[in-house]
Amino acid sequence: MRRGPGKPRLDVRDLCGEALAGVLARPVRSALTTLGTVLGIATLVVTIGVAATAGNQIVGRFDALIATSVTVEVPEQTWGERVSVGWDAPEELARLRGVVSSAAMATSRKTANLTVSANAIVDPTRVTDQTLEVVSATVGLPEAARGAIVDGRFYDEGHITRRDRVVVLGDQAAKLLGIATTANAPAVFIGDRAYTVIGILGRIGREPGLATAVIVPPSVGRADFDLKEVSRVLINTSLGAAGLIAEQAPQALSPNNPTGLQVTSPPSPTRARDGVQSDVNTLFLILGLVSLVVGGVGIANVTLVTVMERIGEIGLRRALGAARRHIAAQFLLESTMIGLIGGVIGASLGIVAVVGISAANEWTPVLDTRLALAAPVAGALVGLLAGLYPSIRAARMEPVEALRSGT
Amino acid sequence: MTTVISLADVCRIFPTEPPVHALSDVTLEVPPKDYLAIVGPSGSGKSTLLNTLGLLDRPTGGSYRLDGVETTDLSDGERTALRGSRIGFVFQSFHLLATRTVEENVMLAELYRKHDRRRRRKRALDALDRVGMGHRVGFTPDRLSGGERQRVAIARAIGGDPALLLCDEPTGNLDSDNTASVLDLFDELREQGLTIVVITHDDVVSGRADRVVRINDGRLT
Ligand SMILES: Nc1ncnc2c1ncn2[C@@H]1O[C@H](COP(=O)(O)OP(=O)(O)OP(=O)(O)O)[C@@H](O)[C@H]1O
Ligand SMILES: [Mg+2]
């Protein structure tokens, strides 16, 4: 008959079964206990989910190029008061705070389609006649158009004052004309005049039309192509200054008739809205965390009440051979389950809300699967932490006392 | 066969002010298949003795051998394991879980010992049949009579297949008819080889036992 006691063991499935039965024994109480966790997790999921979704929309729309580009158009003179912008526009604009670079350009209907041919010596077998646009521009054009000189150089004030017949080709124009390099000073013919190609402008960020244009100095434009008047001014501003510059530029460019100019500026002050949004986000995150803590305290409280109500059950289980750790594990698992249920419900509600908010704003919802998985885990963790103290209390109970005081 | 219970000079002193000598130099031998009743006035130390026998409480002095194993120097965990594997309890207030069915309550008996989970339900139903409660397996305890509840509690106590059944006032909440049916059950169980120790106030209960010991002020007389 003598038999070693062996270690009391509890099958994990039995432990889960007992804990689940404990949670389901008082379904209404358990449901109410999850509320804090549901609210906290849902708030966090909505805040993070909407921030990610909205952030994605802003990234999609937000474009530093557009946000810092201001274009001033000079309407073609038909009737009424004469509006004109001088070729010294870049100097005028340089006085405004926030202007990074600018250039004045002249285009006209007459110069939009001119026949241009390359120096026949370059490649005699090729048909090199092309119909291209000729524009004149001030020396700051490469920077103002956010381009780069990919070969040779851009003309300078010296070329302008000397009225040198030099041109810079847009990179597409150069390709069309079969000019790959300016090293041996190729020439292009426009009408009956020859012009030396001194550079090729590529990687153009704004004014895409420049890629297929022949760019000439203002002095040449005036003399050879009747491009007398500035028709467009390109301005690049520092980030956030675009709105202000858009207001100030007409005054600087045409003090007599500033309203005659058409200004194109970025659609809205995106950055300001971002700032507001991130403040709101922080607020909601804090709110979510606070509700989570409140939810955890709620679970701890209810679990403690449950432990006190079930002293008799604890005594009985000890009498049936349950070790202290089995008692602790059961109550810990019960509170973890409550937290997990709260986390699952909260995450589901949060995801539904993110999808709803996205639909209302016509956004594509951005749902991080890691967030969807982490939210229930966070809920379970809250439940686990909340259950620590009550389950230790339960495990510490002496079986005799528990059986005496419980019914 | 070894004596099931062997107490030698067991003392239990509660360290209150003044200290309570709930048990003083208790010496008791209970052989296998014994049916022993412990009687005594209220406050005489009956429950303290039963808690000591059931390894729920630790004596402050003396020696207690259960199935030949000295229990006073075992660790808490070892005592729990021994209790779980050797002893079944029947309490005056039943201690049934109100939200679980009769069957589930009986199945609790094996939760912390055997691990053949598949046949657990079958054994629980067998135990319920032995106490004549096979027709109420799906009920919750609040829909049972007092005698029925106590029989379910006995089914749970024997469901763990113990060698020793300890009962503290098992009929204290029952009328005479229910008491009689519980006592019949004890007779049957003892014939099946169980050792039974019953604490009681009731002469009817002690009259059915093989032996009766009296306890007074913590001393056996
Ligand atoms: N935890 C305790 N602390 C102090 N004294 C205690 C404690 N438990 C029991 N006692 C005292 O020990 C004595 C014996 O108590 P016990 O519960 O064993 O009596 P009992 O014989 O079972 O009485 P009843 O028939 O009323 O159930 C009593 O005087 C009681 O007050
Ligand atoms: Mg008592």
Short mmCIF file of N, CA and C in Angstrom, two decimals, chain A residues 97-185:
data_model
loop_
_atom_site.label_atom_id
_atom_site.label_comp_id
_atom_site.label_asym_id
_atom_site.label_seq_id
_atom_site.Cartn_x
_atom_site.Cartn_y
_atom_site.Cartn_z
N ARG A 97 12.14 87.03 -48.48
CA ARG A 97 12.55 85.90 -47.62
C ARG A 97 11.80 84.65 -48.02
N GLY A 98 12.54 83.57 -48.18
CA GLY A 98 11.88 82.31 -48.50
C GLY A 98 12.04 81.89 -49.95
N VAL A 99 12.54 82.82 -50.78
CA VAL A 99 12.78 82.44 -52.18
C VAL A 99 14.14 81.76 -52.27
N VAL A 100 14.15 80.56 -52.78
CA VAL A 100 15.40 79.80 -52.88
C VAL A 100 16.04 80.04 -54.24
N SER A 101 15.23 80.00 -55.27
CA SER A 101 15.76 80.26 -56.61
C SER A 101 14.61 80.72 -57.49
N SER A 102 14.96 81.38 -58.58
CA SER A 102 13.91 81.80 -59.50
C SER A 102 14.53 82.09 -60.86
N ALA A 103 13.67 82.10 -61.86
CA ALA A 103 14.12 82.42 -63.21
C ALA A 103 12.95 82.98 -63.99
N ALA A 104 13.25 83.90 -64.89
CA ALA A 104 12.22 84.43 -65.77
C ALA A 104 12.38 83.79 -67.14
N MET A 105 11.24 83.49 -67.77
CA MET A 105 11.28 82.84 -69.09
C MET A 105 10.38 83.62 -70.04
N ALA A 106 10.68 83.45 -71.31
CA ALA A 106 9.78 84.00 -72.31
C ALA A 106 9.46 82.91 -73.31
N THR A 107 8.19 82.72 -73.57
CA THR A 107 7.75 81.81 -74.62
C THR A 107 6.75 82.57 -75.46
N SER A 108 6.51 82.10 -76.65
CA SER A 108 5.47 82.74 -77.45
C SER A 108 4.93 81.71 -78.42
N ARG A 109 3.78 82.04 -78.98
CA ARG A 109 3.17 81.09 -79.91
C ARG A 109 4.06 80.93 -81.15
N LYS A 110 4.68 82.03 -81.52
CA LYS A 110 5.49 81.99 -82.74
C LYS A 110 6.72 81.10 -82.60
N THR A 111 7.25 81.03 -81.38
CA THR A 111 8.47 80.26 -81.20
C THR A 111 8.20 78.84 -80.71
N ALA A 112 6.91 78.46 -80.65
CA ALA A 112 6.59 77.16 -80.08
C ALA A 112 6.96 76.02 -81.02
N ASN A 113 6.94 76.27 -82.31
CA ASN A 113 7.23 75.21 -83.27
C ASN A 113 8.19 75.71 -84.34
N LEU A 114 9.46 75.66 -84.03
CA LEU A 114 10.46 76.12 -85.00
C LEU A 114 11.26 74.92 -85.49
N THR A 115 11.63 74.99 -86.72
CA THR A 115 12.43 73.90 -87.26
C THR A 115 13.88 74.10 -86.85
N VAL A 116 14.41 73.07 -86.24
CA VAL A 116 15.78 73.13 -85.74
C VAL A 116 16.53 71.97 -86.35
N SER A 117 17.73 72.24 -86.86
CA SER A 117 18.52 71.12 -87.36
C SER A 117 19.92 71.20 -86.77
N ALA A 118 20.51 70.02 -86.67
CA ALA A 118 21.84 69.96 -86.08
C ALA A 118 22.90 70.12 -87.15
N ASN A 119 24.09 70.45 -86.74
CA ASN A 119 25.23 70.55 -87.63
C ASN A 119 25.39 69.25 -88.41
N ALA A 120 25.33 69.36 -89.77
CA ALA A 120 25.35 68.17 -90.60
C ALA A 120 26.62 67.35 -90.43
N ILE A 121 27.66 67.99 -89.99
CA ILE A 121 28.95 67.29 -89.87
C ILE A 121 28.89 66.20 -88.79
N VAL A 122 28.06 66.41 -87.81
CA VAL A 122 27.99 65.45 -86.71
C VAL A 122 27.66 64.05 -87.23
N ASP A 123 26.64 64.00 -88.08
CA ASP A 123 26.24 62.70 -88.62
C ASP A 123 25.51 62.93 -89.92
N PRO A 124 26.20 62.89 -91.03
CA PRO A 124 25.61 63.32 -92.29
C PRO A 124 24.45 62.43 -92.74
N THR A 125 24.42 61.18 -92.28
CA THR A 125 23.37 60.27 -92.78
C THR A 125 22.03 60.52 -92.12
N ARG A 126 22.02 61.29 -91.08
CA ARG A 126 20.79 61.42 -90.30
C ARG A 126 19.94 62.58 -90.74
N VAL A 127 18.66 62.37 -90.67
CA VAL A 127 17.74 63.48 -90.85
C VAL A 127 17.64 64.15 -89.49
N THR A 128 18.14 65.36 -89.41
CA THR A 128 18.19 65.97 -88.09
C THR A 128 17.24 67.13 -87.92
N ASP A 129 16.39 67.37 -88.92
CA ASP A 129 15.42 68.46 -88.75
C ASP A 129 14.38 68.07 -87.72
N GLN A 130 14.19 68.94 -86.73
CA GLN A 130 13.20 68.67 -85.69
C GLN A 130 12.39 69.92 -85.47
N THR A 131 11.13 69.72 -85.08
CA THR A 131 10.29 70.86 -84.72
C THR A 131 10.34 70.99 -83.20
N LEU A 132 10.94 72.07 -82.75
CA LEU A 132 11.14 72.24 -81.31
C LEU A 132 10.72 73.64 -80.89
N GLU A 133 10.55 73.81 -79.60
CA GLU A 133 10.18 75.12 -79.07
C GLU A 133 11.45 75.85 -78.67
N VAL A 134 11.45 77.15 -78.92
CA VAL A 134 12.57 77.98 -78.47
C VAL A 134 12.06 78.85 -77.32
N VAL A 135 12.76 78.80 -76.22
CA VAL A 135 12.39 79.66 -75.10
C VAL A 135 13.63 80.44 -74.69
N SER A 136 13.38 81.62 -74.16
CA SER A 136 14.51 82.35 -73.59
C SER A 136 14.34 82.39 -72.09
N ALA A 137 15.46 82.36 -71.39
CA ALA A 137 15.37 82.31 -69.93
C ALA A 137 16.60 82.95 -69.32
N THR A 138 16.44 83.42 -68.09
CA THR A 138 17.56 84.01 -67.37
C THR A 138 18.49 82.90 -66.89
N VAL A 139 19.65 83.32 -66.42
CA VAL A 139 20.70 82.35 -66.12
C VAL A 139 20.36 81.38 -64.99
N GLY A 140 19.36 81.73 -64.19
CA GLY A 140 19.05 80.86 -63.05
C GLY A 140 18.15 79.69 -63.42
N LEU A 141 17.88 79.48 -64.73
CA LEU A 141 16.88 78.49 -65.11
C LEU A 141 17.17 77.07 -64.62
N PRO A 142 18.39 76.55 -64.76
CA PRO A 142 18.60 75.15 -64.34
C PRO A 142 18.15 74.91 -62.91
N GLU A 143 18.54 75.82 -62.03
CA GLU A 143 18.16 75.67 -60.63
C GLU A 143 16.65 75.84 -60.46
N ALA A 144 16.09 76.87 -61.13
CA ALA A 144 14.67 77.18 -60.97
C ALA A 144 13.81 76.04 -61.51
N ALA A 145 14.25 75.36 -62.56
CA ALA A 145 13.47 74.27 -63.13
C ALA A 145 13.79 72.96 -62.44
N ARG A 146 14.64 73.02 -61.40
CA ARG A 146 15.07 71.83 -60.66
C ARG A 146 15.71 70.81 -61.60
N GLY A 147 16.49 71.33 -62.51
CA GLY A 147 17.19 70.45 -63.43
C GLY A 147 18.67 70.47 -63.13
N ALA A 148 19.42 69.82 -64.01
CA ALA A 148 20.86 69.81 -63.84
C ALA A 148 21.50 69.81 -65.21
N ILE A 149 22.61 70.50 -65.30
CA ILE A 149 23.36 70.49 -66.55
C ILE A 149 24.04 69.13 -66.66
N VAL A 150 23.62 68.34 -67.64
CA VAL A 150 24.19 67.00 -67.75
C VAL A 150 25.42 66.99 -68.65
N ASP A 151 25.59 68.06 -69.40
CA ASP A 151 26.77 68.13 -70.25
C ASP A 151 27.07 69.60 -70.53
N GLY A 152 28.33 69.96 -70.59
CA GLY A 152 28.72 71.34 -70.90
C GLY A 152 28.38 72.27 -69.76
N ARG A 153 27.79 73.41 -70.10
CA ARG A 153 27.50 74.41 -69.09
C ARG A 153 26.28 75.21 -69.51
N PHE A 154 25.76 75.99 -68.58
CA PHE A 154 24.67 76.89 -68.93
C PHE A 154 25.30 78.25 -69.26
N TYR A 155 24.60 79.06 -70.03
CA TYR A 155 25.18 80.38 -70.35
C TYR A 155 25.16 81.29 -69.14
N ASP A 156 26.00 82.33 -69.17
CA ASP A 156 26.06 83.23 -68.03
C ASP A 156 25.81 84.68 -68.48
N GLU A 157 25.93 85.61 -67.53
CA GLU A 157 25.66 87.01 -67.84
C GLU A 157 26.56 87.51 -68.97
N GLY A 158 27.77 86.99 -69.02
CA GLY A 158 28.70 87.37 -70.09
C GLY A 158 28.13 87.08 -71.46
N HIS A 159 27.60 85.86 -71.62
CA HIS A 159 27.00 85.51 -72.91
C HIS A 159 25.88 86.47 -73.25
N ILE A 160 25.11 86.85 -72.21
CA ILE A 160 23.95 87.70 -72.45
C ILE A 160 24.41 89.08 -72.92
N THR A 161 25.35 89.66 -72.19
CA THR A 161 25.77 91.02 -72.56
C THR A 161 26.50 91.02 -73.91
N ARG A 162 27.24 89.96 -74.20
CA ARG A 162 27.95 89.89 -75.49
C ARG A 162 27.01 89.51 -76.63
N ARG A 163 25.78 89.13 -76.27
CA ARG A 163 24.79 88.64 -77.24
C ARG A 163 25.32 87.48 -78.06
N ASP A 164 26.06 86.60 -77.41
CA ASP A 164 26.59 85.41 -78.09
C ASP A 164 25.43 84.54 -78.55
N ARG A 165 25.56 83.99 -79.72
CA ARG A 165 24.51 83.08 -80.21
C ARG A 165 24.80 81.67 -79.68
N VAL A 166 24.51 81.52 -78.43
CA VAL A 166 24.70 80.20 -77.80
C VAL A 166 23.33 79.67 -77.38
N VAL A 167 23.19 78.36 -77.30
CA VAL A 167 21.95 77.74 -76.81
C VAL A 167 22.28 76.60 -75.85
N VAL A 168 21.31 76.31 -75.02
CA VAL A 168 21.37 75.09 -74.19
C VAL A 168 20.16 74.26 -74.59
N LEU A 169 20.38 72.96 -74.80
CA LEU A 169 19.29 72.09 -75.23
C LEU A 169 18.73 71.31 -74.05
N GLY A 170 17.40 71.14 -74.11
CA GLY A 170 16.80 70.19 -73.17
C GLY A 170 17.30 68.79 -73.55
N ASP A 171 17.37 67.85 -72.58
CA ASP A 171 18.02 66.57 -72.88
C ASP A 171 17.29 65.78 -73.97
N GLN A 172 15.95 65.88 -74.00
CA GLN A 172 15.20 65.18 -75.05
C GLN A 172 15.47 65.82 -76.40
N ALA A 173 15.52 67.15 -76.41
CA ALA A 173 15.81 67.87 -77.65
C ALA A 173 17.17 67.45 -78.18
N ALA A 174 18.16 67.36 -77.28
CA ALA A 174 19.51 66.98 -77.70
C ALA A 174 19.49 65.59 -78.32
N LYS A 175 18.74 64.69 -77.72
CA LYS A 175 18.66 63.32 -78.23
C LYS A 175 18.03 63.32 -79.62
N LEU A 176 16.94 64.12 -79.77
CA LEU A 176 16.27 64.19 -81.06
C LEU A 176 17.20 64.72 -82.14
N LEU A 177 18.04 65.64 -81.72
CA LEU A 177 18.94 66.25 -82.70
C LEU A 177 20.21 65.42 -82.89
N GLY A 178 20.35 64.38 -82.11
CA GLY A 178 21.52 63.52 -82.25
C GLY A 178 22.77 64.12 -81.64
N ILE A 179 22.59 65.00 -80.70
CA ILE A 179 23.76 65.60 -80.07
C ILE A 179 23.95 64.96 -78.70
N ALA A 180 25.03 64.24 -78.55
CA ALA A 180 25.27 63.54 -77.30
C ALA A 180 26.20 64.31 -76.39
N THR A 181 27.06 65.12 -76.98
CA THR A 181 28.04 65.85 -76.19
C THR A 181 28.29 67.22 -76.78
N THR A 182 28.69 68.12 -75.91
CA THR A 182 28.98 69.48 -76.38
C THR A 182 30.49 69.70 -76.44
N ALA A 183 31.24 68.63 -76.32
CA ALA A 183 32.69 68.75 -76.21
C ALA A 183 33.30 69.43 -77.44
N ASN A 184 32.77 69.08 -78.64
CA ASN A 184 33.36 69.70 -79.84
C ASN A 184 32.50 70.83 -80.38
N ALA A 185 31.77 71.52 -79.43
CA ALA A 185 30.99 72.71 -79.76
C ALA A 185 30.11 72.51 -80.99
#
